[in-house]
PDB file of C-alpha atoms and ligand atoms in Angstrom:
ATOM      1  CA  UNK A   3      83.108 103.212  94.501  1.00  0.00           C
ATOM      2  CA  UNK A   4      82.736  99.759  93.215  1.00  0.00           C
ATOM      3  CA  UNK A   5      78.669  98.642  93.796  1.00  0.00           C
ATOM      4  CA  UNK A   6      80.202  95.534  95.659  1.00  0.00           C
ATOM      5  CA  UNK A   7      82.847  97.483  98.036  1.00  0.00           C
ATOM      6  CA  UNK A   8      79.847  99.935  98.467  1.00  0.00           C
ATOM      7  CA  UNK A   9      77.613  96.434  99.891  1.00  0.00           C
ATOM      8  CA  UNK A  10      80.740  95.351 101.923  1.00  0.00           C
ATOM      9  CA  UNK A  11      81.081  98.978 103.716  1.00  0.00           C
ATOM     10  CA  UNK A  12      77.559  99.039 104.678  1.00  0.00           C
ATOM     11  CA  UNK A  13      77.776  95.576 105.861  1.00  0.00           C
ATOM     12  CA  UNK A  14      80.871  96.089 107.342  1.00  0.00           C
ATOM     13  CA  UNK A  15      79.493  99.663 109.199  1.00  0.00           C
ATOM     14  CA  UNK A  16      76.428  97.752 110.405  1.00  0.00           C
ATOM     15  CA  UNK A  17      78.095  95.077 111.899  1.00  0.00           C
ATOM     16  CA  UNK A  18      81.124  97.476 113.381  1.00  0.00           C
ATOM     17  CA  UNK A  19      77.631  99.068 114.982  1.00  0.00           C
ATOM     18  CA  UNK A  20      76.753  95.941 116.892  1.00  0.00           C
ATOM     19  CA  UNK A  21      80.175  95.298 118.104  1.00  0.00           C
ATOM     20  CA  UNK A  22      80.955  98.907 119.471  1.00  0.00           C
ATOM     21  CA  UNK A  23      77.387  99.181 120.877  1.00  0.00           C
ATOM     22  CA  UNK A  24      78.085  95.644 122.689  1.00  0.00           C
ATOM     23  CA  UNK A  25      81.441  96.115 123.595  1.00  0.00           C
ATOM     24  CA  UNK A  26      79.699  99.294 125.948  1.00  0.00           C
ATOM     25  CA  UNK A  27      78.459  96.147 128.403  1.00  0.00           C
ATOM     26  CA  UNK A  28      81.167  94.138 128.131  1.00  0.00           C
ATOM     27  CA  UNK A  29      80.132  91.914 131.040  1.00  0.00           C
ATOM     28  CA  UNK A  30      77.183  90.873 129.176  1.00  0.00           C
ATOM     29  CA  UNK A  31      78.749  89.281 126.207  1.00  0.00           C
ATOM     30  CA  UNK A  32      78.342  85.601 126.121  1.00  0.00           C
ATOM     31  CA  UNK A  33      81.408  83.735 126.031  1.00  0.00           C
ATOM     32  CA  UNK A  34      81.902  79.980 124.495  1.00  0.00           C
ATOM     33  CA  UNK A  35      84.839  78.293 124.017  1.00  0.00           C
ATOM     34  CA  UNK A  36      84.814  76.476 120.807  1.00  0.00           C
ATOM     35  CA  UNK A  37      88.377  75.055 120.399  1.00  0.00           C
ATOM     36  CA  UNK A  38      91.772  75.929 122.248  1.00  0.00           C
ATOM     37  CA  UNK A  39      92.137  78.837 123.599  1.00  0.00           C
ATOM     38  CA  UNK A  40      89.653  79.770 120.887  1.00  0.00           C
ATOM     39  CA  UNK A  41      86.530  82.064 121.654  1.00  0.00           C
ATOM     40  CA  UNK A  42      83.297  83.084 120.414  1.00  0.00           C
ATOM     41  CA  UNK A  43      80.636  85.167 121.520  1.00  0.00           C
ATOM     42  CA  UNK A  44      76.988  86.355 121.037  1.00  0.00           C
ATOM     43  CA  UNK A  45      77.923  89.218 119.047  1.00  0.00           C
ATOM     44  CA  UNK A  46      80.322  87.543 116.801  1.00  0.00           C
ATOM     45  CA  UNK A  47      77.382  85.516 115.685  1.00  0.00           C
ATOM     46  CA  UNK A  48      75.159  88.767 115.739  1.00  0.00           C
ATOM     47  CA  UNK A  49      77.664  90.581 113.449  1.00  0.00           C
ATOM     48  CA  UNK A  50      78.169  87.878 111.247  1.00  0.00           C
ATOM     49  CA  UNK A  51      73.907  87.494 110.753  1.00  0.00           C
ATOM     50  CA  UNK A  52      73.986  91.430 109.879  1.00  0.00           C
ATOM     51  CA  UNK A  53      76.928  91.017 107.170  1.00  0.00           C
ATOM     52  CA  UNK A  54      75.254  88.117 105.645  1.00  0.00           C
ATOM     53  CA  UNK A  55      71.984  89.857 105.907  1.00  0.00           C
ATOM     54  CA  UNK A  56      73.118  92.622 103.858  1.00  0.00           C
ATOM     55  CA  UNK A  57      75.217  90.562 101.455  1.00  0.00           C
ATOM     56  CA  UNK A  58      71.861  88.384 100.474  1.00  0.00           C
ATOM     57  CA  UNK A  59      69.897  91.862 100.516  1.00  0.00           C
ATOM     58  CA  UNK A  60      71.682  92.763  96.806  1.00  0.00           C
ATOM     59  CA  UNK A  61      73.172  89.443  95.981  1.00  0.00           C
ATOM     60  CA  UNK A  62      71.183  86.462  96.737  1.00  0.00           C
ATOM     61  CA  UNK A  63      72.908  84.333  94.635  1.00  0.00           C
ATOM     62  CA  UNK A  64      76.159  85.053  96.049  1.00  0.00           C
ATOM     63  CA  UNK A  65      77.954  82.106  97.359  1.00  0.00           C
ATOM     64  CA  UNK A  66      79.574  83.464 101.352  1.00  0.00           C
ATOM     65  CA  UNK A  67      81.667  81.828 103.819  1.00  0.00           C
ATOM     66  CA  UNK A  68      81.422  83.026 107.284  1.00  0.00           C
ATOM     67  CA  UNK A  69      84.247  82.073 110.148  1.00  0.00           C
ATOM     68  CA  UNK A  70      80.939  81.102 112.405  1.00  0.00           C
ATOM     69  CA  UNK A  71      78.072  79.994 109.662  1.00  0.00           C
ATOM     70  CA  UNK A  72      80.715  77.934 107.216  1.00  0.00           C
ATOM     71  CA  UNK A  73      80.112  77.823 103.888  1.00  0.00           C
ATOM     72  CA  UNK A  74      76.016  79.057 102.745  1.00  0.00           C
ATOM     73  CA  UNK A  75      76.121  77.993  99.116  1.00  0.00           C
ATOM     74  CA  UNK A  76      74.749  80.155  96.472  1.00  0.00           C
ATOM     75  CA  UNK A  77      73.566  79.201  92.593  1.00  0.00           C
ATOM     76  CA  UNK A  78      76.781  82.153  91.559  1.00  0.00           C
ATOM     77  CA  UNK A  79      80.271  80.142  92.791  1.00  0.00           C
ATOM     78  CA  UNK A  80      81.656  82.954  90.745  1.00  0.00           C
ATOM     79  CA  UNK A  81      81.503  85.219  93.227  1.00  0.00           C
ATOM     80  CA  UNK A  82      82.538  84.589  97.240  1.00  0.00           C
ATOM     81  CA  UNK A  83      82.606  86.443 100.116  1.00  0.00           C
ATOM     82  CA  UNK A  84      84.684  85.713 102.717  1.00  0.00           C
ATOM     83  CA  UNK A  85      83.773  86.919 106.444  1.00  0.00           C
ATOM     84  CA  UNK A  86      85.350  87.430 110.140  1.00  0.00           C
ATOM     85  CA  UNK A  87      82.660  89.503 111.272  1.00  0.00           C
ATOM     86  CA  UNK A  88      85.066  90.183 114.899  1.00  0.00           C
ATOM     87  CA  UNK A  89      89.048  89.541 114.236  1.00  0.00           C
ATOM     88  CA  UNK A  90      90.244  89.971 117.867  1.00  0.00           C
ATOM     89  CA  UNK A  91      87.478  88.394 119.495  1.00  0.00           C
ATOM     90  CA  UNK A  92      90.063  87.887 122.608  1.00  0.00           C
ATOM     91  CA  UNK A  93      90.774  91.707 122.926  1.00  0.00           C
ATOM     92  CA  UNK A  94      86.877  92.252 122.577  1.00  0.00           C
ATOM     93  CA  UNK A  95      86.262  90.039 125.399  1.00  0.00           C
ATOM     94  CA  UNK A  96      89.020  91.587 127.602  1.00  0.00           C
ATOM     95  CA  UNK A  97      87.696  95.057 126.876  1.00  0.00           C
ATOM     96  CA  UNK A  98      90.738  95.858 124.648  1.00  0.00           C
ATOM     97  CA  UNK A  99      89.531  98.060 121.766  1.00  0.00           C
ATOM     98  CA  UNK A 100      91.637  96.633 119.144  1.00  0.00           C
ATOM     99  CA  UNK A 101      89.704  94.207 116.266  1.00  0.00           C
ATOM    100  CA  UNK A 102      87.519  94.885 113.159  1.00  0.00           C
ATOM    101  CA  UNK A 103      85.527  93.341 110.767  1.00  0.00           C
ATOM    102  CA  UNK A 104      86.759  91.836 107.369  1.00  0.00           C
ATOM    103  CA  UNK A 105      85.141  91.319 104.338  1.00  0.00           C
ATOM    104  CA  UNK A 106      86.434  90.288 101.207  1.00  0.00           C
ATOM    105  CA  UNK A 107      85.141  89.334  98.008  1.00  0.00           C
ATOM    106  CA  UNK A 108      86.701  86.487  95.271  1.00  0.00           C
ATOM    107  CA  UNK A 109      85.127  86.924  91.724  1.00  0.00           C
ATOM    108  CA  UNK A 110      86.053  83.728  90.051  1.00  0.00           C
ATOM    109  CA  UNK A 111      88.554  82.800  92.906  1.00  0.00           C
ATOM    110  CA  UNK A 112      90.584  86.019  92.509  1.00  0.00           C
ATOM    111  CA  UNK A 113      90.274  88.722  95.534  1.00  0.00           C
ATOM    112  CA  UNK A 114      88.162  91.280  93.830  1.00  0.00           C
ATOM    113  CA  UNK A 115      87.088  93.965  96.509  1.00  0.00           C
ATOM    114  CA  UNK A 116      88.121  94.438 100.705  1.00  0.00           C
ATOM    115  CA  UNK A 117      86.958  95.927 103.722  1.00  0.00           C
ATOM    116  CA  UNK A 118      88.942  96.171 107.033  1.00  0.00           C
ATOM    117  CA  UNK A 119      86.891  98.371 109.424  1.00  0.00           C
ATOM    118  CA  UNK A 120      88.213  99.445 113.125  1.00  0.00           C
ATOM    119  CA  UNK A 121      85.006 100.197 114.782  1.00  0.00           C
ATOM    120  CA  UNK A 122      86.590 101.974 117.555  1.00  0.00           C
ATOM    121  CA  UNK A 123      88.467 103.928 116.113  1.00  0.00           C
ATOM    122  CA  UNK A 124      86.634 104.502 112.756  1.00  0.00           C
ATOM    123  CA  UNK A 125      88.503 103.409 110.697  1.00  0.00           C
ATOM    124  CA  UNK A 126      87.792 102.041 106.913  1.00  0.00           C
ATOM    125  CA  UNK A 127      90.185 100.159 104.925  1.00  0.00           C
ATOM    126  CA  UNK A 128      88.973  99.280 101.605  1.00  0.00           C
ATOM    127  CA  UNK A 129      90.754  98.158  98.138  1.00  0.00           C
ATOM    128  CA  UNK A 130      89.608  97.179  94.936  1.00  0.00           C
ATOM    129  CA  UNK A 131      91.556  95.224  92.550  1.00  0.00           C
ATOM    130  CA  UNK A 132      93.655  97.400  90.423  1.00  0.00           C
ATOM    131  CA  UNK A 133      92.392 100.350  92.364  1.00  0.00           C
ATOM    132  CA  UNK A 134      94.692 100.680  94.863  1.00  0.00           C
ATOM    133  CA  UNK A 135      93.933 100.449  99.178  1.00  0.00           C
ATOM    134  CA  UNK A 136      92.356 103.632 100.919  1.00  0.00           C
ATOM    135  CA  UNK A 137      91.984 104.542 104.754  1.00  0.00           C
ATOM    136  CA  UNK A 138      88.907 106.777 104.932  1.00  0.00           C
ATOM    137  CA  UNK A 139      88.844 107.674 101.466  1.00  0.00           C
ATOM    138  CA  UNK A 140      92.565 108.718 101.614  1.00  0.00           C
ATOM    139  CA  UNK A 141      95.217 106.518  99.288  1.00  0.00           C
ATOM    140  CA  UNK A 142      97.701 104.160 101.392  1.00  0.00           C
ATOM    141  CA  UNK A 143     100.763 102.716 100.343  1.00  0.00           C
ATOM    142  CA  UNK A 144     103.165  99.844 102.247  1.00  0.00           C
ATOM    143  CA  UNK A 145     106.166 100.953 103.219  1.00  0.00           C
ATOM    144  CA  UNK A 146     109.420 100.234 100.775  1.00  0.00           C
ATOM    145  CA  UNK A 147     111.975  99.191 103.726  1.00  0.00           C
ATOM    146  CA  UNK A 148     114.486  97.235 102.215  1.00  0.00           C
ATOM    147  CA  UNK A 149     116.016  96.091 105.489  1.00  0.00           C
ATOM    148  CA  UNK A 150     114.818  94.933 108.628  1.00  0.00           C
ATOM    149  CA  UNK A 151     116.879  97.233 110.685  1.00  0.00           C
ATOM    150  CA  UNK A 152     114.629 100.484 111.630  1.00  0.00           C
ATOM    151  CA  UNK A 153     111.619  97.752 111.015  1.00  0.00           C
ATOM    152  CA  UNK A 154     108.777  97.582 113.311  1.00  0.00           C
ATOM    153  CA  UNK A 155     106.698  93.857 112.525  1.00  0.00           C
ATOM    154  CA  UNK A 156     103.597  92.938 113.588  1.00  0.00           C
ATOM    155  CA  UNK A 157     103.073  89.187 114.287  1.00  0.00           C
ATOM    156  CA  UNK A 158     100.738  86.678 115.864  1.00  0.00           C
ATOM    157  CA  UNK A 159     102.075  84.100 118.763  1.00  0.00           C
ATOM    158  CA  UNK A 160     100.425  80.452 117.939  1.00  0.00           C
ATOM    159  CA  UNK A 161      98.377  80.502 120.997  1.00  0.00           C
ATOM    160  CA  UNK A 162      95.754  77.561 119.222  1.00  0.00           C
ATOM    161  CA  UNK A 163      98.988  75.413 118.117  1.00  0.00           C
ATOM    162  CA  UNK A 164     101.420  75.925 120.737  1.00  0.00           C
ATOM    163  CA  UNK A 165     103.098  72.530 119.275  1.00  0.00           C
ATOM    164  CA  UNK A 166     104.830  75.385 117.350  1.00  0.00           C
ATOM    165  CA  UNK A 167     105.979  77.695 119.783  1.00  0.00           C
ATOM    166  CA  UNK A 168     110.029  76.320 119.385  1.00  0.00           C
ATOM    167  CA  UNK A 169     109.977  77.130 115.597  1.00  0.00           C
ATOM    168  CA  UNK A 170     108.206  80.002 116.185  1.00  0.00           C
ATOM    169  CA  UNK A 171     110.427  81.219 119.180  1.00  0.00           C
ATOM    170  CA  UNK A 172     113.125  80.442 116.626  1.00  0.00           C
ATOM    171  CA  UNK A 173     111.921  82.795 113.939  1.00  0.00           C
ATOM    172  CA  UNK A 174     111.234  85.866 116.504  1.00  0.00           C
ATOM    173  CA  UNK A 175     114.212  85.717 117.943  1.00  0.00           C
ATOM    174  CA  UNK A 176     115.959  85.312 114.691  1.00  0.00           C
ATOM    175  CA  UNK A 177     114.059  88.819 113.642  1.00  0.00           C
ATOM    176  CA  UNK A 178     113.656  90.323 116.282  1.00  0.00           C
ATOM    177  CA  UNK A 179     117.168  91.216 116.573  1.00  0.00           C
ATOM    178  CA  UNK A 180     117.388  92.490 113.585  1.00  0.00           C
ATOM    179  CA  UNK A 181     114.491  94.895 113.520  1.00  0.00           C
ATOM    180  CA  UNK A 182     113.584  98.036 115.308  1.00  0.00           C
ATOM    181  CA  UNK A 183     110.911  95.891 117.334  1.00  0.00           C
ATOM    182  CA  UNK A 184     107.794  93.877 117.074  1.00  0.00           C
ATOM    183  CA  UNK A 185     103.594  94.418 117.484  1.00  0.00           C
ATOM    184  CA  UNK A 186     101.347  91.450 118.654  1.00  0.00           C
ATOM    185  CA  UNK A 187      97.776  93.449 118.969  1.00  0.00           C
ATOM    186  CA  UNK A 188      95.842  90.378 118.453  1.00  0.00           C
ATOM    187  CA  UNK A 189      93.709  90.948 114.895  1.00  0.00           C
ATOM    188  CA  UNK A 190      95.267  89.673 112.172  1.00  0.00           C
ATOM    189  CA  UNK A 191      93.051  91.549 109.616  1.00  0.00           C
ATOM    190  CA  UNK A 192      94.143  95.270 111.673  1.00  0.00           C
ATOM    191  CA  UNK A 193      98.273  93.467 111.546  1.00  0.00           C
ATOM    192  CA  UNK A 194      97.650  93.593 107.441  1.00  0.00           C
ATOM    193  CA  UNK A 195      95.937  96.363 107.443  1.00  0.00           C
ATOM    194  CA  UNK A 196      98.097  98.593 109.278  1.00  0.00           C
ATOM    195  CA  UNK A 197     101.451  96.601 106.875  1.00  0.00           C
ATOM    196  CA  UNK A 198      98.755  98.352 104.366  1.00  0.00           C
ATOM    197  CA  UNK A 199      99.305 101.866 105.677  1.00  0.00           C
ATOM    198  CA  UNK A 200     102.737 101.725 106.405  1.00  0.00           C
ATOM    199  CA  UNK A 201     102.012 101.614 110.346  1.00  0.00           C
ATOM    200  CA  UNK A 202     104.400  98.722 110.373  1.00  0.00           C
ATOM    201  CA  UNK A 203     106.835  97.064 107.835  1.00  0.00           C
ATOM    202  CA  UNK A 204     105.835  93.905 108.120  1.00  0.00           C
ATOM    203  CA  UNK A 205     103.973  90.867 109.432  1.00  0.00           C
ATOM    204  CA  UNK A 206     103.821  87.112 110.013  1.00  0.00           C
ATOM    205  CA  UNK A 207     101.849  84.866 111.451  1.00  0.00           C
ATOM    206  CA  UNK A 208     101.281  80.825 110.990  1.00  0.00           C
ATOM    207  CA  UNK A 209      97.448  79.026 111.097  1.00  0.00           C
ATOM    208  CA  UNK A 210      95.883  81.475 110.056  1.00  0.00           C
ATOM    209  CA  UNK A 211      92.090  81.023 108.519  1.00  0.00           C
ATOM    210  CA  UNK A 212      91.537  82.289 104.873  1.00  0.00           C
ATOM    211  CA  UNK A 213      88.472  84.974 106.718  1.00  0.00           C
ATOM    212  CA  UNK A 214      91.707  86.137 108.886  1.00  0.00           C
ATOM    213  CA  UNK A 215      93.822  87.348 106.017  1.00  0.00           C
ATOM    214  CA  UNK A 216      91.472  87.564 102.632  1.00  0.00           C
ATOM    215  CA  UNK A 217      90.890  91.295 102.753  1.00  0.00           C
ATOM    216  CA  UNK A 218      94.173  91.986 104.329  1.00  0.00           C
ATOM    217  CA  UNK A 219      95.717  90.734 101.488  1.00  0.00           C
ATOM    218  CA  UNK A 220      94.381  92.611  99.433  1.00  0.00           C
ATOM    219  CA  UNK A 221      95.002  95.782 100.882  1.00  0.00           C
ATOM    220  CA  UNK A 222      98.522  94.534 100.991  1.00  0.00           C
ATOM    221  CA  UNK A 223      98.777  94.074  97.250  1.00  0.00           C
ATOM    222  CA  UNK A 224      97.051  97.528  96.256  1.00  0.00           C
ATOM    223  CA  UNK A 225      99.135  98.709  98.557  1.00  0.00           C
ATOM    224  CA  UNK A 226     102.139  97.662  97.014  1.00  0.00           C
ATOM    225  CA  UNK A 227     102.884  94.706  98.881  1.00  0.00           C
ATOM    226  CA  UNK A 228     103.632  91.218  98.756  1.00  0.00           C
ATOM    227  CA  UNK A 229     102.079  88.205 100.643  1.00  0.00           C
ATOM    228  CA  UNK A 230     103.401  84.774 100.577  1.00  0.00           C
ATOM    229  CA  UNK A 231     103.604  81.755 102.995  1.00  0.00           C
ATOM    230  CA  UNK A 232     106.913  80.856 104.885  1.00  0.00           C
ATOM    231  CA  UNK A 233     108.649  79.770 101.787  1.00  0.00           C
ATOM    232  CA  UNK A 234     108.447  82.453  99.213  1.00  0.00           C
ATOM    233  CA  UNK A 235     105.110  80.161  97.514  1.00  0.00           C
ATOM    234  CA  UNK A 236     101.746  80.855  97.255  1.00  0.00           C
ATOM    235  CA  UNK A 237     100.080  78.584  99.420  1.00  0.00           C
ATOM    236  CA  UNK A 238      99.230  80.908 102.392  1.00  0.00           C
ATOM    237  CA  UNK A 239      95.623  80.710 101.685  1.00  0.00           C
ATOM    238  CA  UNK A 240      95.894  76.916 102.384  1.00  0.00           C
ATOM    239  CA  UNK A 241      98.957  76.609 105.170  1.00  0.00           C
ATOM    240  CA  UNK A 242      97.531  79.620 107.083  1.00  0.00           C
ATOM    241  CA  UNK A 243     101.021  80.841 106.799  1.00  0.00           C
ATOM    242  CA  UNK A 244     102.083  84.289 105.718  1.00  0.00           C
ATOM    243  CA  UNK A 245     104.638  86.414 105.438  1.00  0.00           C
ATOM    244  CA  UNK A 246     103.805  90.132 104.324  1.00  0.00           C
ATOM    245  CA  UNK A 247     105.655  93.432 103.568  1.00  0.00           C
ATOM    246  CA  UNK A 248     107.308  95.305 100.655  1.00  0.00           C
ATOM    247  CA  UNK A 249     108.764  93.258  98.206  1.00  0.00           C
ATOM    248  CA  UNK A 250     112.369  93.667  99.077  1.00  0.00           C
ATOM    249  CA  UNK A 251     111.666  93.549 103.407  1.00  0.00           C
ATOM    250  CA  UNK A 252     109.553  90.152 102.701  1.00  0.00           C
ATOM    251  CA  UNK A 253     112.556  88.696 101.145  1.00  0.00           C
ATOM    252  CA  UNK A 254     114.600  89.609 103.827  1.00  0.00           C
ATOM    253  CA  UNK A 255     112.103  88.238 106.482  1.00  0.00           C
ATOM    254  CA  UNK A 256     112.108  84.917 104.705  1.00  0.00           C
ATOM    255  CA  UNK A 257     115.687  84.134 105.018  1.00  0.00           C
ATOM    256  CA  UNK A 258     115.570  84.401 108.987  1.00  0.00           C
ATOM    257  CA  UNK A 259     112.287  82.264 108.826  1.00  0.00           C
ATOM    258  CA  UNK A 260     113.352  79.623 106.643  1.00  0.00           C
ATOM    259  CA  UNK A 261     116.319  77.845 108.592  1.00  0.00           C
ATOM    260  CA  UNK A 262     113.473  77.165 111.527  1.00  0.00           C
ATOM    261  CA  UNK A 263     111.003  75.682 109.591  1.00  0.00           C
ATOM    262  CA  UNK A 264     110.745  71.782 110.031  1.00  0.00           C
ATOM    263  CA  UNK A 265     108.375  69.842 107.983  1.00  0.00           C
ATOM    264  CA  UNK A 266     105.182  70.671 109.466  1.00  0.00           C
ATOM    265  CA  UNK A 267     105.735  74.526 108.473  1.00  0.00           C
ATOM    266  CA  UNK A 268     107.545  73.933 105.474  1.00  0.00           C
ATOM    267  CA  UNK A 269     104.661  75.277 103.063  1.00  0.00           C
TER     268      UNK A 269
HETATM  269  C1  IPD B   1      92.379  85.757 115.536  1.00  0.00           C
HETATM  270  C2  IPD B   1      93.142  87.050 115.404  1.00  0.00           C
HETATM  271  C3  IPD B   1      94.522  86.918 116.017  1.00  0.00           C
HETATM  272  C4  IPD B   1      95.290  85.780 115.417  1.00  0.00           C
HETATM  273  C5  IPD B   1      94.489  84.499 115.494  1.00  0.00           C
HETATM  274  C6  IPD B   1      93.124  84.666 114.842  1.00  0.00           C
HETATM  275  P1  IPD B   1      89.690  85.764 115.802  1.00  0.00           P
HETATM  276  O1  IPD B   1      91.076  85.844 114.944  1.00  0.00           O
HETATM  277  O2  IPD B   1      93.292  87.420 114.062  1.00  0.00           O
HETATM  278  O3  IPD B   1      95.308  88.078 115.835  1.00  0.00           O
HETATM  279  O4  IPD B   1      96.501  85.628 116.115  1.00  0.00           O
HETATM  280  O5  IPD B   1      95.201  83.474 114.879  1.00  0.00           O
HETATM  281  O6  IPD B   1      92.393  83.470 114.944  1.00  0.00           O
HETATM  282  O7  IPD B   1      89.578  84.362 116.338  1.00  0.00           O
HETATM  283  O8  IPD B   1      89.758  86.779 116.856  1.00  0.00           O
HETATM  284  O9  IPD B   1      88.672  86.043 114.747  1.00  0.00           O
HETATM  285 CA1   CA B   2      89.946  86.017 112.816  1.00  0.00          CA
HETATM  286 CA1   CA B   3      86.546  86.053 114.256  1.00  0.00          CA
END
């Protein structure tokens, strides 16, 4: 295993330990609400503290953005991690055991190593450029659907910008009739994950953060998938939009997204 991946695991297992301990005593997490419909809790901030913690351990120098500390600058831009130390922070709160920790890391602003890890169910997803995506050690590959028929996608409702909901209504109901049917579990790091390891066929979302999808994507690619935003481009990292899947089913997925796009998601 790559020295880095082997950092993000153990930073990844330590915090998954704080989150499954926690998530025991549910009742004693504390909740704040820092945006719409947009939580975050005690052990969000205590999982994030152990990532970093481990990060700085080996690589001090290490520039690393966390989704709750922002950006900690380090004397190495070269190399920067990218945290959500609790994707599905709603279904933690709500005793649902479905969310993870991600971890990725950009060597010289290209995604360079991954780690998705399901605490509850113990479950590691890791990829390293060029070296394919694993689940527990074991290779994983992305489905090659070429139509959406038989398709199961996994998506996200916009439940921080529901100023989208008609264009997004639009695009469900433009694909859901097409496909087989559709997944919202609420983590968008497990959504790409899972597109990883052919659970589903697909997935979009819009707004998403870059520590939502950065080691997704990754797994994705190695996995021999695409990502791109609503249009086909490669912007997602900046709208927050994206589209994944094989190469042929994304295609497919665009053309039913594309007619409902207005301006604002046009990107
Ligand atoms: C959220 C989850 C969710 C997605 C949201 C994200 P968080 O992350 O990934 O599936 O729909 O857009 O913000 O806030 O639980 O880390
Ligand atoms: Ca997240
Ligand atoms: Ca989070």
């Amino acid at each position: 295993m790559h020295p880095m991946l082997n950092i993000a695991v153990r930073a990844a297992r330590s915090a998954g330990n704080i989150i499954s301990r926690s998530f025991e005593q549910v009742d004693k997490i504390e909740i704040e609400l820092k945006g719409t419909n947009d939580f975050v809790t005690n052990v969000d901030k205590m999982a994030e503290q152990a990532i970093i913690d481990t990060i700085q351990k080996s690589y001090p120098n290490h520039t690393i953005i966390g989704e709750e500390s922002g950006a900690i600058d380090g004397s190495d831009s070269d190399y920067q991690w990218i945290i959500d130390p609790l994707d599905g922070t709603t279904n933690f709160v709500k005793g649902i055991p479905h969310f993870a920790v991600s971890i990725a890391l950009k060597v010289k602003g290209k995604l360079d190593q991954a780690v998705v890890f399901d605490p509850i169910r113990g479950e590691l997803f890791t990829a390293s450029r060029g070296k394919g995506a694993q689940l527990n050690g074991f290779r994983i590959r992305v489905k090659q659907n070429k139509e959406l028929s038989g398709a199961i996608l996994a998506t996200g409702f916009p439940f921080k910008q529901k100023q989208h909901m008609p264009a997004y209504m639009n695009m469900f109901q433009a694909l859901f009739v097409k496909t087989a049917d559709m997944r919202r579990a609420g983590s968008a790091a497990l959504d790409l994950a899972y597109v990883a390891a052919g659970r589903v066929d697909g997935f979009f979302e819009l707004g998403l953060k870059p520590w939502d999808t950065a080691a997704g994507e990754l797994l994705v690619i190695e996995a021999g998938g695409l990502i791109t935003d609503f249009v086909g481009n490669h912007n997602h990292t900046n709208s927050g939009n994206i589209v994944a899947g094989s190469p042929r089913l994304l295609k497919e997925i665009l053309k039913d997204i594309r007619p409902h796009l207005g301006e604002a998601l046009s990107k």
